[in-house]
Amino acid sequence: KGEAARIHVGLVAQEIEAAFTAEGLDANNYGMFCRDVWHEKDGDVCDAEEEGAVERERLGVRTSEVLAFVIAAM
């Protein structure tokens, strides 16, 4: 949409993970942080042991839980 595009804001899971790590914490221990891992071959989900399987990963955050965490720290 170029110049007509709206501005979006949000949380970046990689930045949240890095902030936890910097404080000696494991973000995976908190419900606000999500990590999904699967394997694909030729665009289809497959077993990790399958020849040619490629590991994929998606990170995400639960915004409401992040906000509750931040508010609790205030």
PDB file of N, CA and C in Angstrom:
ATOM      1  N   LYS A   1       0.807  -1.188   0.000  1.00  0.00           N
ATOM      2  CA  LYS A   1       0.000   0.000   0.000  1.00  0.00           C
ATOM      3  C   LYS A   1       0.852   1.256   0.000  1.00  0.00           C
ATOM      4  N   GLY A   2       2.153   1.091   0.132  1.00  0.00           N
ATOM      5  CA  GLY A   2       3.054   2.235   0.050  1.00  0.00           C
ATOM      6  C   GLY A   2       2.774   3.283   1.104  1.00  0.00           C
ATOM      7  N   GLU A   3       2.721   4.532   0.687  1.00  0.00           N
ATOM      8  CA  GLU A   3       2.505   5.649   1.609  1.00  0.00           C
ATOM      9  C   GLU A   3       1.129   5.613   2.274  1.00  0.00           C
ATOM     10  N   ALA A   4       0.172   4.899   1.681  1.00  0.00           N
ATOM     11  CA  ALA A   4      -1.178   4.824   2.228  1.00  0.00           C
ATOM     12  C   ALA A   4      -1.320   3.747   3.310  1.00  0.00           C
ATOM     13  N   ALA A   5      -0.271   2.979   3.529  1.00  0.00           N
ATOM     14  CA  ALA A   5      -0.342   1.890   4.506  1.00  0.00           C
ATOM     15  C   ALA A   5      -0.470   2.437   5.922  1.00  0.00           C
ATOM     16  N   ARG A   6      -1.239   1.725   6.740  1.00  0.00           N
ATOM     17  CA  ARG A   6      -1.375   2.088   8.147  1.00  0.00           C
ATOM     18  C   ARG A   6      -0.137   1.656   8.902  1.00  0.00           C
ATOM     19  N   ILE A   7       0.095   2.254  10.037  1.00  0.00           N
ATOM     20  CA  ILE A   7       1.216   1.888  10.898  1.00  0.00           C
ATOM     21  C   ILE A   7       0.737   0.799  11.857  1.00  0.00           C
ATOM     22  N   HIS A   8       1.507  -0.274  11.951  1.00  0.00           N
ATOM     23  CA  HIS A   8       1.205  -1.366  12.874  1.00  0.00           C
ATOM     24  C   HIS A   8       2.272  -1.398  13.960  1.00  0.00           C
ATOM     25  N   VAL A   9       1.864  -1.746  15.161  1.00  0.00           N
ATOM     26  CA  VAL A   9       2.800  -1.905  16.264  1.00  0.00           C
ATOM     27  C   VAL A   9       2.541  -3.252  16.922  1.00  0.00           C
ATOM     28  N   GLY A  10       3.547  -3.781  17.554  1.00  0.00           N
ATOM     29  CA  GLY A  10       3.376  -5.058  18.226  1.00  0.00           C
ATOM     30  C   GLY A  10       4.636  -5.470  18.948  1.00  0.00           C
ATOM     31  N   LEU A  11       4.577  -6.626  19.509  1.00  0.00           N
ATOM     32  CA  LEU A  11       5.693  -7.178  20.258  1.00  0.00           C
ATOM     33  C   LEU A  11       6.500  -8.088  19.352  1.00  0.00           C
ATOM     34  N   VAL A  12       7.804  -8.118  19.570  1.00  0.00           N
ATOM     35  CA  VAL A  12       8.690  -8.979  18.784  1.00  0.00           C
ATOM     36  C   VAL A  12       9.185 -10.089  19.710  1.00  0.00           C
ATOM     37  N   ALA A  13       8.789 -11.306  19.408  1.00  0.00           N
ATOM     38  CA  ALA A  13       9.116 -12.448  20.262  1.00  0.00           C
ATOM     39  C   ALA A  13      10.622 -12.595  20.459  1.00  0.00           C
ATOM     40  N   GLN A  14      11.407 -12.366  19.413  1.00  0.00           N
ATOM     41  CA  GLN A  14      12.858 -12.501  19.522  1.00  0.00           C
ATOM     42  C   GLN A  14      13.432 -11.485  20.515  1.00  0.00           C
ATOM     43  N   GLU A  15      12.851 -10.292  20.555  1.00  0.00           N
ATOM     44  CA  GLU A  15      13.324  -9.278  21.500  1.00  0.00           C
ATOM     45  C   GLU A  15      12.951  -9.636  22.930  1.00  0.00           C
ATOM     46  N   ILE A  16      11.767 -10.199  23.104  1.00  0.00           N
ATOM     47  CA  ILE A  16      11.352 -10.631  24.440  1.00  0.00           C
ATOM     48  C   ILE A  16      12.237 -11.778  24.914  1.00  0.00           C
ATOM     49  N   GLU A  17      12.512 -12.730  24.047  1.00  0.00           N
ATOM     50  CA  GLU A  17      13.396 -13.838  24.410  1.00  0.00           C
ATOM     51  C   GLU A  17      14.773 -13.313  24.795  1.00  0.00           C
ATOM     52  N   ALA A  18      15.302 -12.359  24.032  1.00  0.00           N
ATOM     53  CA  ALA A  18      16.622 -11.786  24.323  1.00  0.00           C
ATOM     54  C   ALA A  18      16.621 -11.047  25.664  1.00  0.00           C
ATOM     55  N   ALA A  19      15.540 -10.340  25.980  1.00  0.00           N
ATOM     56  CA  ALA A  19      15.453  -9.622  27.254  1.00  0.00           C
ATOM     57  C   ALA A  19      15.455 -10.598  28.426  1.00  0.00           C
ATOM     58  N   PHE A  20      14.726 -11.696  28.297  1.00  0.00           N
ATOM     59  CA  PHE A  20      14.716 -12.711  29.351  1.00  0.00           C
ATOM     60  C   PHE A  20      16.113 -13.312  29.511  1.00  0.00           C
ATOM     61  N   THR A  21      16.739 -13.656  28.397  1.00  0.00           N
ATOM     62  CA  THR A  21      18.079 -14.248  28.428  1.00  0.00           C
ATOM     63  C   THR A  21      19.067 -13.298  29.093  1.00  0.00           C
ATOM     64  N   ALA A  22      18.973 -12.017  28.797  1.00  0.00           N
ATOM     65  CA  ALA A  22      19.879 -11.023  29.387  1.00  0.00           C
ATOM     66  C   ALA A  22      19.745 -10.963  30.904  1.00  0.00           C
ATOM     67  N   GLU A  23      18.576 -11.355  31.418  1.00  0.00           N
ATOM     68  CA  GLU A  23      18.347 -11.366  32.866  1.00  0.00           C
ATOM     69  C   GLU A  23      18.555 -12.747  33.473  1.00  0.00           C
ATOM     70  N   GLY A  24      19.085 -13.675  32.688  1.00  0.00           N
ATOM     71  CA  GLY A  24      19.350 -15.023  33.180  1.00  0.00           C
ATOM     72  C   GLY A  24      18.106 -15.891  33.273  1.00  0.00           C
ATOM     73  N   LEU A  25      17.055 -15.530  32.546  1.00  0.00           N
ATOM     74  CA  LEU A  25      15.803 -16.272  32.577  1.00  0.00           C
ATOM     75  C   LEU A  25      15.584 -16.996  31.252  1.00  0.00           C
ATOM     76  N   ASP A  26      14.813 -18.064  31.297  1.00  0.00           N
ATOM     77  CA  ASP A  26      14.464 -18.816  30.096  1.00  0.00           C
ATOM     78  C   ASP A  26      13.029 -18.468  29.726  1.00  0.00           C
ATOM     79  N   ALA A  27      12.845 -17.751  28.633  1.00  0.00           N
ATOM     80  CA  ALA A  27      11.513 -17.316  28.200  1.00  0.00           C
ATOM     81  C   ALA A  27      10.577 -18.499  28.002  1.00  0.00           C
ATOM     82  N   ASN A  28      11.121 -19.670  27.678  1.00  0.00           N
ATOM     83  CA  ASN A  28      10.293 -20.863  27.457  1.00  0.00           C
ATOM     84  C   ASN A  28       9.575 -21.320  28.728  1.00  0.00           C
ATOM     85  N   ASN A  29      10.012 -20.826  29.884  1.00  0.00           N
ATOM     86  CA  ASN A  29       9.378 -21.184  31.154  1.00  0.00           C
ATOM     87  C   ASN A  29       8.158 -20.318  31.460  1.00  0.00           C
ATOM     88  N   TYR A  30       7.850 -19.373  30.596  1.00  0.00           N
ATOM     89  CA  TYR A  30       6.753 -18.443  30.821  1.00  0.00           C
ATOM     90  C   TYR A  30       5.701 -18.615  29.735  1.00  0.00           C
ATOM     91  N   GLY A  31       4.429 -18.638  30.137  1.00  0.00           N
ATOM     92  CA  GLY A  31       3.336 -18.864  29.210  1.00  0.00           C
ATOM     93  C   GLY A  31       3.152 -17.767  28.178  1.00  0.00           C
ATOM     94  N   MET A  32       3.785 -16.632  28.397  1.00  0.00           N
ATOM     95  CA  MET A  32       3.651 -15.524  27.438  1.00  0.00           C
ATOM     96  C   MET A  32       4.443 -15.773  26.159  1.00  0.00           C
ATOM     97  N   PHE A  33       5.413 -16.675  26.220  1.00  0.00           N
ATOM     98  CA  PHE A  33       6.318 -16.922  25.099  1.00  0.00           C
ATOM     99  C   PHE A  33       5.968 -18.255  24.446  1.00  0.00           C
ATOM    100  N   CYS A  34       5.821 -18.254  23.147  1.00  0.00           N
ATOM    101  CA  CYS A  34       5.440 -19.459  22.409  1.00  0.00           C
ATOM    102  C   CYS A  34       6.516 -19.823  21.386  1.00  0.00           C
ATOM    103  N   ARG A  35       6.846 -21.088  21.308  1.00  0.00           N
ATOM    104  CA  ARG A  35       7.794 -21.587  20.315  1.00  0.00           C
ATOM    105  C   ARG A  35       7.228 -22.867  19.724  1.00  0.00           C
ATOM    106  N   ASP A  36       7.005 -22.861  18.424  1.00  0.00           N
ATOM    107  CA  ASP A  36       6.531 -24.049  17.722  1.00  0.00           C
ATOM    108  C   ASP A  36       7.631 -24.515  16.779  1.00  0.00           C
ATOM    109  N   VAL A  37       7.937 -25.798  16.822  1.00  0.00           N
ATOM    110  CA  VAL A  37       8.964 -26.378  15.960  1.00  0.00           C
ATOM    111  C   VAL A  37       8.344 -27.560  15.219  1.00  0.00           C
ATOM    112  N   TRP A  38       8.608 -27.647  13.926  1.00  0.00           N
ATOM    113  CA  TRP A  38       8.122 -28.766  13.114  1.00  0.00           C
ATOM    114  C   TRP A  38       9.114 -29.003  11.987  1.00  0.00           C
ATOM    115  N   HIS A  39       8.902 -30.058  11.242  1.00  0.00           N
ATOM    116  CA  HIS A  39       9.779 -30.393  10.119  1.00  0.00           C
ATOM    117  C   HIS A  39       8.972 -30.438   8.831  1.00  0.00           C
ATOM    118  N   GLU A  40       9.599 -29.995   7.764  1.00  0.00           N
ATOM    119  CA  GLU A  40       8.952 -29.977   6.455  1.00  0.00           C
ATOM    120  C   GLU A  40       9.870 -30.572   5.404  1.00  0.00           C
ATOM    121  N   LYS A  41       9.250 -31.104   4.397  1.00  0.00           N
ATOM    122  CA  LYS A  41       9.960 -31.549   3.199  1.00  0.00           C
ATOM    123  C   LYS A  41       9.069 -31.190   2.022  1.00  0.00           C
ATOM    124  N   ASP A  42       9.606 -30.453   1.090  1.00  0.00           N
ATOM    125  CA  ASP A  42       8.853 -30.018  -0.092  1.00  0.00           C
ATOM    126  C   ASP A  42       7.563 -29.297   0.291  1.00  0.00           C
ATOM    127  N   GLY A  43       7.609 -28.533   1.386  1.00  0.00           N
ATOM    128  CA  GLY A  43       6.457 -27.738   1.804  1.00  0.00           C
ATOM    129  C   GLY A  43       5.423 -28.475   2.623  1.00  0.00           C
ATOM    130  N   ASP A  44       5.624 -29.768   2.855  1.00  0.00           N
ATOM    131  CA  ASP A  44       4.685 -30.561   3.647  1.00  0.00           C
ATOM    132  C   ASP A  44       5.312 -30.945   4.977  1.00  0.00           C
ATOM    133  N   VAL A  45       4.505 -31.009   6.028  1.00  0.00           N
ATOM    134  CA  VAL A  45       4.977 -31.433   7.340  1.00  0.00           C
ATOM    135  C   VAL A  45       5.369 -32.902   7.266  1.00  0.00           C
ATOM    136  N   CYS A  46       6.503 -33.230   7.903  1.00  0.00           N
ATOM    137  CA  CYS A  46       6.984 -34.614   7.897  1.00  0.00           C
ATOM    138  C   CYS A  46       7.688 -34.925   9.207  1.00  0.00           C
ATOM    139  N   ASP A  47       8.105 -36.176   9.379  1.00  0.00           N
ATOM    140  CA  ASP A  47       8.864 -36.590  10.556  1.00  0.00           C
ATOM    141  C   ASP A  47      10.273 -36.032  10.479  1.00  0.00           C
ATOM    142  N   ALA A  48      10.846 -35.746  11.636  1.00  0.00           N
ATOM    143  CA  ALA A  48      12.193 -35.188  11.695  1.00  0.00           C
ATOM    144  C   ALA A  48      13.225 -36.132  11.083  1.00  0.00           C
ATOM    145  N   GLU A  49      12.971 -37.436  11.179  1.00  0.00           N
ATOM    146  CA  GLU A  49      13.932 -38.427  10.691  1.00  0.00           C
ATOM    147  C   GLU A  49      13.899 -38.605   9.174  1.00  0.00           C
ATOM    148  N   GLU A  50      12.887 -38.061   8.528  1.00  0.00           N
ATOM    149  CA  GLU A  50      12.754 -38.244   7.091  1.00  0.00           C
ATOM    150  C   GLU A  50      13.903 -37.535   6.365  1.00  0.00           C
ATOM    151  N   GLU A  51      14.490 -38.237   5.404  1.00  0.00           N
ATOM    152  CA  GLU A  51      15.603 -37.670   4.641  1.00  0.00           C
ATOM    153  C   GLU A  51      15.151 -36.393   3.936  1.00  0.00           C
ATOM    154  N   GLY A  52      15.933 -35.339   4.092  1.00  0.00           N
ATOM    155  CA  GLY A  52      15.619 -34.062   3.463  1.00  0.00           C
ATOM    156  C   GLY A  52      14.711 -33.174   4.291  1.00  0.00           C
ATOM    157  N   ALA A  53      14.341 -33.631   5.502  1.00  0.00           N
ATOM    158  CA  ALA A  53      13.474 -32.835   6.373  1.00  0.00           C
ATOM    159  C   ALA A  53      14.215 -31.578   6.831  1.00  0.00           C
ATOM    160  N   VAL A  54      13.505 -30.468   6.833  1.00  0.00           N
ATOM    161  CA  VAL A  54      14.064 -29.187   7.263  1.00  0.00           C
ATOM    162  C   VAL A  54      13.286 -28.712   8.488  1.00  0.00           C
ATOM    163  N   GLU A  55      14.020 -28.348   9.550  1.00  0.00           N
ATOM    164  CA  GLU A  55      13.366 -27.864  10.760  1.00  0.00           C
ATOM    165  C   GLU A  55      12.877 -26.436  10.551  1.00  0.00           C
ATOM    166  N   ARG A  56      11.659 -26.180  10.964  1.00  0.00           N
ATOM    167  CA  ARG A  56      11.063 -24.848  10.911  1.00  0.00           C
ATOM    168  C   ARG A  56      10.708 -24.437  12.334  1.00  0.00           C
ATOM    169  N   GLU A  57      10.706 -23.140  12.578  1.00  0.00           N
ATOM    170  CA  GLU A  57      10.397 -22.638  13.917  1.00  0.00           C
ATOM    171  C   GLU A  57       9.596 -21.351  13.798  1.00  0.00           C
ATOM    172  N   ARG A  58       8.602 -21.218  14.664  1.00  0.00           N
ATOM    173  CA  ARG A  58       7.814 -19.991  14.725  1.00  0.00           C
ATOM    174  C   ARG A  58       7.771 -19.546  16.183  1.00  0.00           C
ATOM    175  N   LEU A  59       8.087 -18.284  16.420  1.00  0.00           N
ATOM    176  CA  LEU A  59       8.021 -17.713  17.758  1.00  0.00           C
ATOM    177  C   LEU A  59       6.832 -16.779  17.831  1.00  0.00           C
ATOM    178  N   GLY A  60       6.257 -16.667  19.007  1.00  0.00           N
ATOM    179  CA  GLY A  60       5.145 -15.757  19.202  1.00  0.00           C
ATOM    180  C   GLY A  60       5.023 -15.381  20.664  1.00  0.00           C
ATOM    181  N   VAL A  61       4.164 -14.427  20.943  1.00  0.00           N
ATOM    182  CA  VAL A  61       3.902 -14.016  22.320  1.00  0.00           C
ATOM    183  C   VAL A  61       2.406 -13.851  22.518  1.00  0.00           C
ATOM    184  N   ARG A  62       1.981 -14.070  23.733  1.00  0.00           N
ATOM    185  CA  ARG A  62       0.594 -13.811  24.128  1.00  0.00           C
ATOM    186  C   ARG A  62       0.585 -12.413  24.743  1.00  0.00           C
ATOM    187  N   THR A  63       0.073 -11.462  23.973  1.00  0.00           N
ATOM    188  CA  THR A  63       0.143 -10.056  24.361  1.00  0.00           C
ATOM    189  C   THR A  63      -0.463  -9.799  25.732  1.00  0.00           C
ATOM    190  N   SER A  64      -1.602 -10.380  26.028  1.00  0.00           N
ATOM    191  CA  SER A  64      -2.245 -10.130  27.325  1.00  0.00           C
ATOM    192  C   SER A  64      -1.361 -10.598  28.479  1.00  0.00           C
ATOM    193  N   GLU A  65      -0.652 -11.705  28.300  1.00  0.00           N
ATOM    194  CA  GLU A  65       0.230 -12.193  29.364  1.00  0.00           C
ATOM    195  C   GLU A  65       1.467 -11.315  29.503  1.00  0.00           C
ATOM    196  N   VAL A  66       1.983 -10.814  28.394  1.00  0.00           N
ATOM    197  CA  VAL A  66       3.126  -9.892  28.469  1.00  0.00           C
ATOM    198  C   VAL A  66       2.720  -8.642  29.226  1.00  0.00           C
ATOM    199  N   LEU A  67       1.556  -8.094  28.896  1.00  0.00           N
ATOM    200  CA  LEU A  67       1.094  -6.881  29.574  1.00  0.00           C
ATOM    201  C   LEU A  67       0.885  -7.129  31.062  1.00  0.00           C
ATOM    202  N   ALA A  68       0.326  -8.264  31.434  1.00  0.00           N
ATOM    203  CA  ALA A  68       0.146  -8.595  32.848  1.00  0.00           C
ATOM    204  C   ALA A  68       1.492  -8.697  33.557  1.00  0.00           C
ATOM    205  N   PHE A  69       2.471  -9.259  32.893  1.00  0.00           N
ATOM    206  CA  PHE A  69       3.828  -9.396  33.436  1.00  0.00           C
ATOM    207  C   PHE A  69       4.439  -8.019  33.677  1.00  0.00           C
ATOM    208  N   VAL A  70       4.299  -7.140  32.709  1.00  0.00           N
ATOM    209  CA  VAL A  70       4.842  -5.779  32.818  1.00  0.00           C
ATOM    210  C   VAL A  70       4.142  -5.009  33.937  1.00  0.00           C
ATOM    211  N   ILE A  71       2.818  -5.101  33.984  1.00  0.00           N
ATOM    212  CA  ILE A  71       2.064  -4.391  35.033  1.00  0.00           C
ATOM    213  C   ILE A  71       2.448  -4.894  36.408  1.00  0.00           C
ATOM    214  N   ALA A  72       2.653  -6.198  36.552  1.00  0.00           N
ATOM    215  CA  ALA A  72       3.035  -6.769  37.854  1.00  0.00           C
ATOM    216  C   ALA A  72       4.387  -6.263  38.315  1.00  0.00           C
ATOM    217  N   ALA A  73       5.242  -5.886  37.380  1.00  0.00           N
ATOM    218  CA  ALA A  73       6.585  -5.414  37.717  1.00  0.00           C
ATOM    219  C   ALA A  73       6.601  -3.946  38.131  1.00  0.00           C
ATOM    220  N   MET A  74       5.481  -3.270  37.944  1.00  0.00           N
ATOM    221  CA  MET A  74       5.431  -1.825  38.255  1.00  0.00           C
ATOM    222  C   MET A  74       5.263  -1.572  39.736  1.00  0.00           C
TER     223      MET A  74
END
